[in-house]
Short mmCIF file of N, CA, C and O in Angstrom, two decimals:
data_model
loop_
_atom_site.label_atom_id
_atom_site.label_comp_id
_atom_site.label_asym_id
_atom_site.label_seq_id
_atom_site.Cartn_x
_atom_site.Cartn_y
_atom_site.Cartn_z
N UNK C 79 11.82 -19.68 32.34
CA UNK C 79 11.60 -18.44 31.62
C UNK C 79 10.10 -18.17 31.49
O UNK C 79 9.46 -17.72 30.54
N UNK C 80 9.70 -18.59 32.79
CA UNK C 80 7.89 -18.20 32.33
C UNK C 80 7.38 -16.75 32.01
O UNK C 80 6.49 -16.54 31.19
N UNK C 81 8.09 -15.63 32.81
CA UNK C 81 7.75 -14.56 33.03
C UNK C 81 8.91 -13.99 31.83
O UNK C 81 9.56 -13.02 32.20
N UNK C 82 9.16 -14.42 30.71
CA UNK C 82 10.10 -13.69 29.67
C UNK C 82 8.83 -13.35 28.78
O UNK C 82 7.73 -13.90 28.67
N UNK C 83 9.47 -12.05 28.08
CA UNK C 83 8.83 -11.28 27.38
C UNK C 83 8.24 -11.95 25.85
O UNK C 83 8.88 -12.75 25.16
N UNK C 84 6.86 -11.41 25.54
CA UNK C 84 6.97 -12.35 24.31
C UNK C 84 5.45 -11.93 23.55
O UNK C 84 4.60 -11.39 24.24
N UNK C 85 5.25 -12.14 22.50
CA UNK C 85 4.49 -11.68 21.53
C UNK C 85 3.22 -12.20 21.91
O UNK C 85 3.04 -13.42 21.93
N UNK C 86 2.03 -11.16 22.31
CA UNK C 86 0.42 -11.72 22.43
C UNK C 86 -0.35 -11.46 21.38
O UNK C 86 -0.26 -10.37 20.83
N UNK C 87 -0.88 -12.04 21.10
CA UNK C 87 -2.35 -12.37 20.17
C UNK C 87 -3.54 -11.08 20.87
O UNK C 87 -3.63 -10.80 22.06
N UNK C 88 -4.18 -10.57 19.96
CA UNK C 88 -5.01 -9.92 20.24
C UNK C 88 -5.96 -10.02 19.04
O UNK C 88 -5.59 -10.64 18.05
N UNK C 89 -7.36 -9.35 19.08
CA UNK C 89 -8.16 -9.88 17.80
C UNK C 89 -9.23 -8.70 17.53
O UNK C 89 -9.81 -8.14 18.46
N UNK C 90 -9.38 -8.46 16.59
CA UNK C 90 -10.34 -7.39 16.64
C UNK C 90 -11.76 -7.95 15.96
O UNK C 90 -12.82 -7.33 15.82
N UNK C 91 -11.54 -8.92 15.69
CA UNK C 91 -12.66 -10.07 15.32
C UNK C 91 -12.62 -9.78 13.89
O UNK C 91 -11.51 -9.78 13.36
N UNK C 92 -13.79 -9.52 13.10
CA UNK C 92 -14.66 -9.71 11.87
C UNK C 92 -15.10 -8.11 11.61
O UNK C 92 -15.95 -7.47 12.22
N UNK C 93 -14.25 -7.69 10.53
CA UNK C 93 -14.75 -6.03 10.50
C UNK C 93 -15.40 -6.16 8.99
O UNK C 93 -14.89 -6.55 7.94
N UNK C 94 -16.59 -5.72 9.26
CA UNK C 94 -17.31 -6.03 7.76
C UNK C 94 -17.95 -4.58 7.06
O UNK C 94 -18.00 -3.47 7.57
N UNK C 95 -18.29 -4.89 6.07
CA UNK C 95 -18.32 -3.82 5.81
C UNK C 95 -19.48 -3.50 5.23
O UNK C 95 -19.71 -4.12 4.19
N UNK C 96 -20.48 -2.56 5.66
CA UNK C 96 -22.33 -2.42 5.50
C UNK C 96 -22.50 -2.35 4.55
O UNK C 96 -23.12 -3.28 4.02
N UNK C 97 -21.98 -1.07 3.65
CA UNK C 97 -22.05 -0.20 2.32
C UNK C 97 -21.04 -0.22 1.34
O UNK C 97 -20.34 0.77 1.12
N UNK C 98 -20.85 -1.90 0.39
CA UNK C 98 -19.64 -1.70 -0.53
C UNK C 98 -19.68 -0.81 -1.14
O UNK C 98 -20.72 -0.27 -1.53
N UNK C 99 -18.29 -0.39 -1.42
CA UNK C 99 -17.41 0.96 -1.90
C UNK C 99 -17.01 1.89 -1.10
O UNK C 99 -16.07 2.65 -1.28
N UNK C 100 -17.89 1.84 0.03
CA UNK C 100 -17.66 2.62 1.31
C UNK C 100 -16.52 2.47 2.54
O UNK C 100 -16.80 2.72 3.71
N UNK C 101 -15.29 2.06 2.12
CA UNK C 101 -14.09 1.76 2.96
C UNK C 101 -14.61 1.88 4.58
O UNK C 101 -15.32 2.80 4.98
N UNK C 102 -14.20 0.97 5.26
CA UNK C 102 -14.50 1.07 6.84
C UNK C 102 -12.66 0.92 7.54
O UNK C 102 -11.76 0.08 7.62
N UNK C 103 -12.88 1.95 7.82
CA UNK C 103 -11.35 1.84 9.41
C UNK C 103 -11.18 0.84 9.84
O UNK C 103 -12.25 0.23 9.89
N UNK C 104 -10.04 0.07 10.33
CA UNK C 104 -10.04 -1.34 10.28
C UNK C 104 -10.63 -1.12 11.87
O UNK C 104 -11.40 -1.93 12.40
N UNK C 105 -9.99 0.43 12.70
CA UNK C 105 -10.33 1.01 14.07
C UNK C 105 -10.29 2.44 14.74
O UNK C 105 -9.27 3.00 15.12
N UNK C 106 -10.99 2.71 14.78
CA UNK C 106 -10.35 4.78 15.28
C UNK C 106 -9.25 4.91 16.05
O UNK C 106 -8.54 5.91 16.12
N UNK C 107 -9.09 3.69 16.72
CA UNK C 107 -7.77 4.04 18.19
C UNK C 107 -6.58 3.78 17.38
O UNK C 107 -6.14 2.77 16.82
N UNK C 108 -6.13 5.22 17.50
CA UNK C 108 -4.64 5.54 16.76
C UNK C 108 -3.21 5.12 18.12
O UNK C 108 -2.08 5.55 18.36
N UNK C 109 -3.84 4.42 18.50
CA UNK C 109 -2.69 4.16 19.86
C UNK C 109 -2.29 2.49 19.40
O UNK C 109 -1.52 1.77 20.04
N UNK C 110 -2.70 2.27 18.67
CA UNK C 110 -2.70 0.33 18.96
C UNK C 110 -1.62 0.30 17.45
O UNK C 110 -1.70 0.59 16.25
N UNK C 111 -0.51 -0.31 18.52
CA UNK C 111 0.86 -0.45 17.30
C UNK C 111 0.89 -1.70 17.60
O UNK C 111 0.72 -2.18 18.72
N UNK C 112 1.21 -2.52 16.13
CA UNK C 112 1.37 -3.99 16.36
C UNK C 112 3.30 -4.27 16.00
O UNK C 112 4.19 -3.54 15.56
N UNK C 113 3.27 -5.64 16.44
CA UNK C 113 4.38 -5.83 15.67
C UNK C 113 4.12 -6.89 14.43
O UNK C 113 4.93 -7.02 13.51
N UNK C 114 3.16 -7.47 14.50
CA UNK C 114 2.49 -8.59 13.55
C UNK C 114 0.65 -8.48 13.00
O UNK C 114 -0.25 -8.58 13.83
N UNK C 115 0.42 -8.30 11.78
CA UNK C 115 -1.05 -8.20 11.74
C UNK C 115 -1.18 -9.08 10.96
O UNK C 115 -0.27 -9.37 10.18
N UNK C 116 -2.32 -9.70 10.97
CA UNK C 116 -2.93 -11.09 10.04
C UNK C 116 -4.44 -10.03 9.46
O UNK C 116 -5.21 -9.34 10.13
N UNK C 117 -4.38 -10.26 8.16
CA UNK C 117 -6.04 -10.17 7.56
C UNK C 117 -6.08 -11.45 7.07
O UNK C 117 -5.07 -12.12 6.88
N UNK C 118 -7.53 -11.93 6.80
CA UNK C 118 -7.96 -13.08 6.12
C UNK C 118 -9.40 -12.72 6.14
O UNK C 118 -10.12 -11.90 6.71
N UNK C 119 -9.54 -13.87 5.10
CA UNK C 119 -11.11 -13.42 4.89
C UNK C 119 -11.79 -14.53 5.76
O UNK C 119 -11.26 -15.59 6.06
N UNK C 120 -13.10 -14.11 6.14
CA UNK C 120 -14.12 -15.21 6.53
C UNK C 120 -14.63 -16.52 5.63
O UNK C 120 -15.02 -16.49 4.46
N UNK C 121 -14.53 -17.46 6.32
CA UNK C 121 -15.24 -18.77 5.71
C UNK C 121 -16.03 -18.89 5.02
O UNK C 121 -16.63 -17.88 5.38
N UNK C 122 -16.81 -19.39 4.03
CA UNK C 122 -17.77 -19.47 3.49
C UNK C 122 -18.72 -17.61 2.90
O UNK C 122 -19.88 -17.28 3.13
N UNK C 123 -17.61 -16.81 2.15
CA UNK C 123 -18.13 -15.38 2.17
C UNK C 123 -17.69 -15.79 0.67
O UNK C 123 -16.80 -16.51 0.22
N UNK C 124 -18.76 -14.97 0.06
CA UNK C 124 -18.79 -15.06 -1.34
C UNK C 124 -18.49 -13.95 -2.40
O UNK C 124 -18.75 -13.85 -3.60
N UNK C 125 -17.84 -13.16 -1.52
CA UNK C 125 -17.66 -11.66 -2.43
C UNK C 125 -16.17 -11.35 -2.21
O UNK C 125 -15.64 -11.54 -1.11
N UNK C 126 -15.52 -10.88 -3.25
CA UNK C 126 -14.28 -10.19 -3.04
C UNK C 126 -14.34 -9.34 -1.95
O UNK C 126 -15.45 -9.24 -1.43
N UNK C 127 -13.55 -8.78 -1.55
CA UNK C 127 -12.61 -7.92 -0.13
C UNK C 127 -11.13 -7.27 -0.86
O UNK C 127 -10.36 -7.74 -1.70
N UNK C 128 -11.17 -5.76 0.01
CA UNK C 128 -10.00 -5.53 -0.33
C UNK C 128 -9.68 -4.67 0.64
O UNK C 128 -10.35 -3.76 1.13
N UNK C 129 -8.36 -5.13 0.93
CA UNK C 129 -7.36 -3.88 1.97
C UNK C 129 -6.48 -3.21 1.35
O UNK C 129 -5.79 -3.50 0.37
N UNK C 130 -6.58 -1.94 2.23
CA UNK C 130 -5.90 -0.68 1.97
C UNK C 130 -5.77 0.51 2.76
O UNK C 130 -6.11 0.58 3.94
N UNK C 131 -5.30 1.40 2.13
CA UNK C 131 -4.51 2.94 3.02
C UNK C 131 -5.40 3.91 2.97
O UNK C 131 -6.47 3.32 2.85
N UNK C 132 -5.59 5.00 2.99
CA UNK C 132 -6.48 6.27 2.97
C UNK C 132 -6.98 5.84 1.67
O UNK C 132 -6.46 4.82 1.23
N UNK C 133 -7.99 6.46 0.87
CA UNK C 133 -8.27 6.57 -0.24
C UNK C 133 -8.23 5.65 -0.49
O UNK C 133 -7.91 5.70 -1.68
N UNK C 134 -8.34 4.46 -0.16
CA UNK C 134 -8.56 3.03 -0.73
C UNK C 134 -9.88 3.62 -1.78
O UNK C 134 -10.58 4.63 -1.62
N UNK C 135 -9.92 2.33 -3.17
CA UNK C 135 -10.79 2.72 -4.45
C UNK C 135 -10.82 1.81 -4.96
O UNK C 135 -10.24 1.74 -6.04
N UNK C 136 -11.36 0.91 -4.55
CA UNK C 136 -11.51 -0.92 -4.83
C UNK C 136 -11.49 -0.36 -6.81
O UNK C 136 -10.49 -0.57 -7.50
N UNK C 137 -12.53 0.21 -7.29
CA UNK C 137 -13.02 0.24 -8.75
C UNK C 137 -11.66 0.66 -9.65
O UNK C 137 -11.30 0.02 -10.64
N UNK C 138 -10.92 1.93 -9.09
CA UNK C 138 -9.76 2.15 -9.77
C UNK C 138 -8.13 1.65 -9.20
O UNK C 138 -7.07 2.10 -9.62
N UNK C 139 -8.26 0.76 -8.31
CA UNK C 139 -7.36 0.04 -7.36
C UNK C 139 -6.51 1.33 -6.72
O UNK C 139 -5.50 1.03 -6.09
N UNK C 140 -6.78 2.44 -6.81
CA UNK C 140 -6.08 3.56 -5.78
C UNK C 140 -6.15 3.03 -4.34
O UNK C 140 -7.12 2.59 -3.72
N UNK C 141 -4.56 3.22 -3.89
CA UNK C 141 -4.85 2.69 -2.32
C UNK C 141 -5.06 1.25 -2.11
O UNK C 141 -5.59 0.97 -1.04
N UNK C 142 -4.81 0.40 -2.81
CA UNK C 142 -5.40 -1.35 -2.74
C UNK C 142 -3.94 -1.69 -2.34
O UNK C 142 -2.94 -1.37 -2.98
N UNK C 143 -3.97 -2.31 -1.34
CA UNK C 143 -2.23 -3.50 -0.94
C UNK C 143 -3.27 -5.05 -0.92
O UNK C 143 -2.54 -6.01 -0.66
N UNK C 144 -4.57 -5.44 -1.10
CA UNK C 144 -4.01 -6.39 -1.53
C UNK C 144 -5.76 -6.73 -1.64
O UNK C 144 -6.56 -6.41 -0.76
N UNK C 145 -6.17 -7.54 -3.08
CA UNK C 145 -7.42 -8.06 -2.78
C UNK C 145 -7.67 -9.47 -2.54
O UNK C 145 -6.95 -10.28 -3.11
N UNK C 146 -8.57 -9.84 -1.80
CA UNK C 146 -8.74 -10.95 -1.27
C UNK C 146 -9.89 -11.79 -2.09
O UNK C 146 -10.94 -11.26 -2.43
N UNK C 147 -9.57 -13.12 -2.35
CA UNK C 147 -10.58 -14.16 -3.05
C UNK C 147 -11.49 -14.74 -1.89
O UNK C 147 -11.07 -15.09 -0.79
N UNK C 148 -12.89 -14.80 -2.34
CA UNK C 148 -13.48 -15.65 -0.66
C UNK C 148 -13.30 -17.00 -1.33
O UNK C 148 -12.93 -17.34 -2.46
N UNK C 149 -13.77 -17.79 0.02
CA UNK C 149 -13.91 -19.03 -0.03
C UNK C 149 -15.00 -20.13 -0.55
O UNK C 149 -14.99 -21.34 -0.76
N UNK C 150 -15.94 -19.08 -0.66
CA UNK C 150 -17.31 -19.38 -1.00
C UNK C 150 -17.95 -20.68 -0.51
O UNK C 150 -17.26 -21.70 -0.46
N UNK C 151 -18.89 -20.69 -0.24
CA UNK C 151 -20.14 -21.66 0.43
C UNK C 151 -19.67 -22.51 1.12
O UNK C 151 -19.81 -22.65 2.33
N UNK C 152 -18.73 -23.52 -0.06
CA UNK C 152 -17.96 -24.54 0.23
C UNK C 152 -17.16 -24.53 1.08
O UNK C 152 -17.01 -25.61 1.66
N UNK C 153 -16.58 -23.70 1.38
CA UNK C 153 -15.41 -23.50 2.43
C UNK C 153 -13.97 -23.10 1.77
O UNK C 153 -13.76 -22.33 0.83
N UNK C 154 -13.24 -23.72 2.38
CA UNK C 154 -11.52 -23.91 1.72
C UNK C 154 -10.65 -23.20 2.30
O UNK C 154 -11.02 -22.89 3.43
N UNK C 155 -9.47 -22.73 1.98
CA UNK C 155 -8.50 -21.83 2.37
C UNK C 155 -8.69 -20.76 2.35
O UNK C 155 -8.67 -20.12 1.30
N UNK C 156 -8.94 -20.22 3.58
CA UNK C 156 -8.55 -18.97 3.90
C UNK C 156 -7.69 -17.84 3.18
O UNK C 156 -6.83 -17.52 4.00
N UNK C 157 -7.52 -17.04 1.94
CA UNK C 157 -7.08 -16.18 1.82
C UNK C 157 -6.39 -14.65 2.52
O UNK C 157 -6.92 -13.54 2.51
N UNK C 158 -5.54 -14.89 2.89
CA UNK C 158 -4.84 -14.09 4.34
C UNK C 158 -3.46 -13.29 3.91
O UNK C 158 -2.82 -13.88 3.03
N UNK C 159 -3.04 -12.37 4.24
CA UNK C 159 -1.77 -11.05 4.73
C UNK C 159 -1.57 -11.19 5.45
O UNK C 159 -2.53 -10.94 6.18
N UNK C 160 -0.55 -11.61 6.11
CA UNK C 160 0.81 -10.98 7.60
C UNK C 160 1.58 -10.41 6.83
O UNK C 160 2.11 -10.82 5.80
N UNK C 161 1.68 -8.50 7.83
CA UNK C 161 2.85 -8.17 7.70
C UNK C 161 3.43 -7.74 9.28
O UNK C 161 2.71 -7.68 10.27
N UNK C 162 4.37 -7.56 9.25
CA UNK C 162 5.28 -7.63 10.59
C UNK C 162 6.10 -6.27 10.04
O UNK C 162 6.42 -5.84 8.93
N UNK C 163 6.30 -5.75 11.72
CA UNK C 163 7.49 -5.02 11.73
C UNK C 163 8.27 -5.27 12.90
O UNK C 163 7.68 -5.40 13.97
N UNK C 164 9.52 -5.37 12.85
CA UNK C 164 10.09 -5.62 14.31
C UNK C 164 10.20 -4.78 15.50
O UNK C 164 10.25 -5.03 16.70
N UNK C 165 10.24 -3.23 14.52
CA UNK C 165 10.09 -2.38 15.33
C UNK C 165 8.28 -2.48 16.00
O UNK C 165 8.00 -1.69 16.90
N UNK C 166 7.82 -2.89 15.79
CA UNK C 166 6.64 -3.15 16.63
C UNK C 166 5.55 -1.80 16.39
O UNK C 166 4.87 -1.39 17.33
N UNK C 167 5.43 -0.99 14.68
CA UNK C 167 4.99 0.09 14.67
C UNK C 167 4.11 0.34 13.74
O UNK C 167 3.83 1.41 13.19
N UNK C 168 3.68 -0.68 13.61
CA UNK C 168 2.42 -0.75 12.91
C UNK C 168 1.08 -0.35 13.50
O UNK C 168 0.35 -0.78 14.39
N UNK C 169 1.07 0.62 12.65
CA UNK C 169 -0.43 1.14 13.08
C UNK C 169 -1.55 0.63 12.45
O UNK C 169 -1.64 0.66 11.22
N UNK C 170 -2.77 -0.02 13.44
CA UNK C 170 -3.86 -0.64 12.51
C UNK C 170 -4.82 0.54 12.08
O UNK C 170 -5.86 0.24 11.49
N UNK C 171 -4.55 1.72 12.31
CA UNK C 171 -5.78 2.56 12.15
C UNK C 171 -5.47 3.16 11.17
O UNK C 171 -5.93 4.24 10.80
N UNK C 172 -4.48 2.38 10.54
CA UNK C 172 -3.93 2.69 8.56
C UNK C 172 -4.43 2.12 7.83
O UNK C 172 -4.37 2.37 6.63
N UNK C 173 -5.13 1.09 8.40
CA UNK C 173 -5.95 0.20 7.62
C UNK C 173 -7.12 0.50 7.23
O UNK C 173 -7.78 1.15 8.04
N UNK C 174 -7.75 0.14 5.90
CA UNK C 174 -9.22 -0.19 5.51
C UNK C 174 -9.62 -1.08 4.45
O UNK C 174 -9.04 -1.36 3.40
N UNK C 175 -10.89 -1.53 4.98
CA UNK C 175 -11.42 -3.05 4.16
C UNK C 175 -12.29 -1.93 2.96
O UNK C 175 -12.43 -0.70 2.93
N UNK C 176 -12.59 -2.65 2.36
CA UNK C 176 -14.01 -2.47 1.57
C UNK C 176 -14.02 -3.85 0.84
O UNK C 176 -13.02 -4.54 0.62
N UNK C 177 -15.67 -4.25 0.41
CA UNK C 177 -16.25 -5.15 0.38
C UNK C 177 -17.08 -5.54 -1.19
O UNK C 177 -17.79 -4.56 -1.40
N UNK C 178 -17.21 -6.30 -2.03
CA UNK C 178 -18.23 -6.34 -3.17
C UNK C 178 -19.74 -6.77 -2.68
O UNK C 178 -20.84 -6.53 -3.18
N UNK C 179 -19.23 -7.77 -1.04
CA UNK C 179 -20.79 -7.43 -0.41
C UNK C 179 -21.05 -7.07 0.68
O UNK C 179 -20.36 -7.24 1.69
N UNK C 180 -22.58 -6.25 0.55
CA UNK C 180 -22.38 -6.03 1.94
C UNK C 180 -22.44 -6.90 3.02
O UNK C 180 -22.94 -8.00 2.80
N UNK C 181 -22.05 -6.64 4.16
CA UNK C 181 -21.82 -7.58 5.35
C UNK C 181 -20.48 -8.33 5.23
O UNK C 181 -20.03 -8.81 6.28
N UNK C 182 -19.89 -8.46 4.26
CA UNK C 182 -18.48 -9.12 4.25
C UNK C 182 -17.34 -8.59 4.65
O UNK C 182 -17.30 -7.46 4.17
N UNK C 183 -16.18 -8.85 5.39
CA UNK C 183 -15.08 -8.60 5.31
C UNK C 183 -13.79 -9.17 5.86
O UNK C 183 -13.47 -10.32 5.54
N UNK C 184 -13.20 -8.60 6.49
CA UNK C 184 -12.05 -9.47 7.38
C UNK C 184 -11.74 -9.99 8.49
O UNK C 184 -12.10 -9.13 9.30
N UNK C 185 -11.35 -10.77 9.01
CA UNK C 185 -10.79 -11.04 10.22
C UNK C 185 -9.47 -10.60 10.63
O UNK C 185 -8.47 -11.31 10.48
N UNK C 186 -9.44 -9.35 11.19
CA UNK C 186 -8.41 -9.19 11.69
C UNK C 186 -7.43 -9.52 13.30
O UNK C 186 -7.80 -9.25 14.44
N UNK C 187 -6.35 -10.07 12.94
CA UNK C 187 -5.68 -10.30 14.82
C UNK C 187 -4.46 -9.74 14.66
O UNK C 187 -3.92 -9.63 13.56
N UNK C 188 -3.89 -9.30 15.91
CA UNK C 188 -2.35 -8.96 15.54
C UNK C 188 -1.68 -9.07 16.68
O UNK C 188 -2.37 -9.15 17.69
N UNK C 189 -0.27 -9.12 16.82
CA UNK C 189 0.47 -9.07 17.89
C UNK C 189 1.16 -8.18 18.43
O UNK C 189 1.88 -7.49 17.70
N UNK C 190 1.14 -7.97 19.62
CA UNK C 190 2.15 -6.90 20.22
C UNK C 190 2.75 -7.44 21.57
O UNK C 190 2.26 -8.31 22.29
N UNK C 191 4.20 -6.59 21.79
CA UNK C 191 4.74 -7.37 22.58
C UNK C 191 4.47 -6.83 24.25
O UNK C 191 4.21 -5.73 24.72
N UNK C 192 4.63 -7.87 24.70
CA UNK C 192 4.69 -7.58 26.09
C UNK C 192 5.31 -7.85 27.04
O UNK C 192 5.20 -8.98 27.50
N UNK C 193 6.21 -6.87 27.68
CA UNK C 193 7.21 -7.12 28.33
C UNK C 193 7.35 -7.96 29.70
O UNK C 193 6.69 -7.46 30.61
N UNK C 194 7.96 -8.92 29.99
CA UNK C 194 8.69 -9.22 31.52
C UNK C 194 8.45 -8.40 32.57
O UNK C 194 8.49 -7.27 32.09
N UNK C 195 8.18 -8.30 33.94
CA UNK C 195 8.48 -7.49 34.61
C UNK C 195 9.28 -8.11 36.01
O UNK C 195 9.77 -7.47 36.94
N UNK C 196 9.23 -9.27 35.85
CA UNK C 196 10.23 -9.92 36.45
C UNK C 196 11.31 -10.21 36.22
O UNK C 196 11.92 -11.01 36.93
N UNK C 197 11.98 -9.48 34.87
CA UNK C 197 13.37 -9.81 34.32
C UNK C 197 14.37 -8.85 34.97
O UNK C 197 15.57 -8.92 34.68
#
């Protein structure tokens, strides 16, 4: 079953964010549907993070699905979100970070599937 269909990894790396309070697009390309997305925060980052929908508002939590703890200096666990859809229709360009510092934010990767063409 080498050539069977099956879920790839893709990564959009480290989307940070210049100007906290200033929400950044997680991406402009409204074409990229996942079926799996991972956020987490970066290693050793010392400022809260938060993801969200349009109007994300870190100060009055409008728009917040979820804020993130860093790891600070020391390191430690990763603070991270997967959500999945099976239908595979997740749009990442629904997403946005904002940051308590600047230069901080997420690591985003996600999966989408890709079909067989030898099946």
């Amino acid at each position: 079953m080498a050539d069977s269909p099956s879920l790839q990894p893709r990564s959009l790396g480290k989307v940070a964010v210049p100007t906290p309070g200033t929400p950044v697009r997680v991406t402009s390309d409204t074409t990229i549907r996942a079926h799996r997305i991972r956020f987490a925060v970066a290693i050793g980052e010392t400022g809260r993070v938060f993801l969200g929908v349009a109007g994300l508002n870190k100060a009055s939590g409008a728009g917040v699905l979820k804020e993130f703890w860093p790891t600070g200096a020391g390191g430690g666990v990763a603070d991270e979100l997967v959500i999945e859809s099976a239908a595979g229709d997740l749009r990442l360009s629904d997403y946005y970070v904002d940051a308590n510092t600047a230069g901080e934010g997420l690591i985003i990767a996600y999966w989408i599937w890709v079909p067989s063409f030898n099946s």
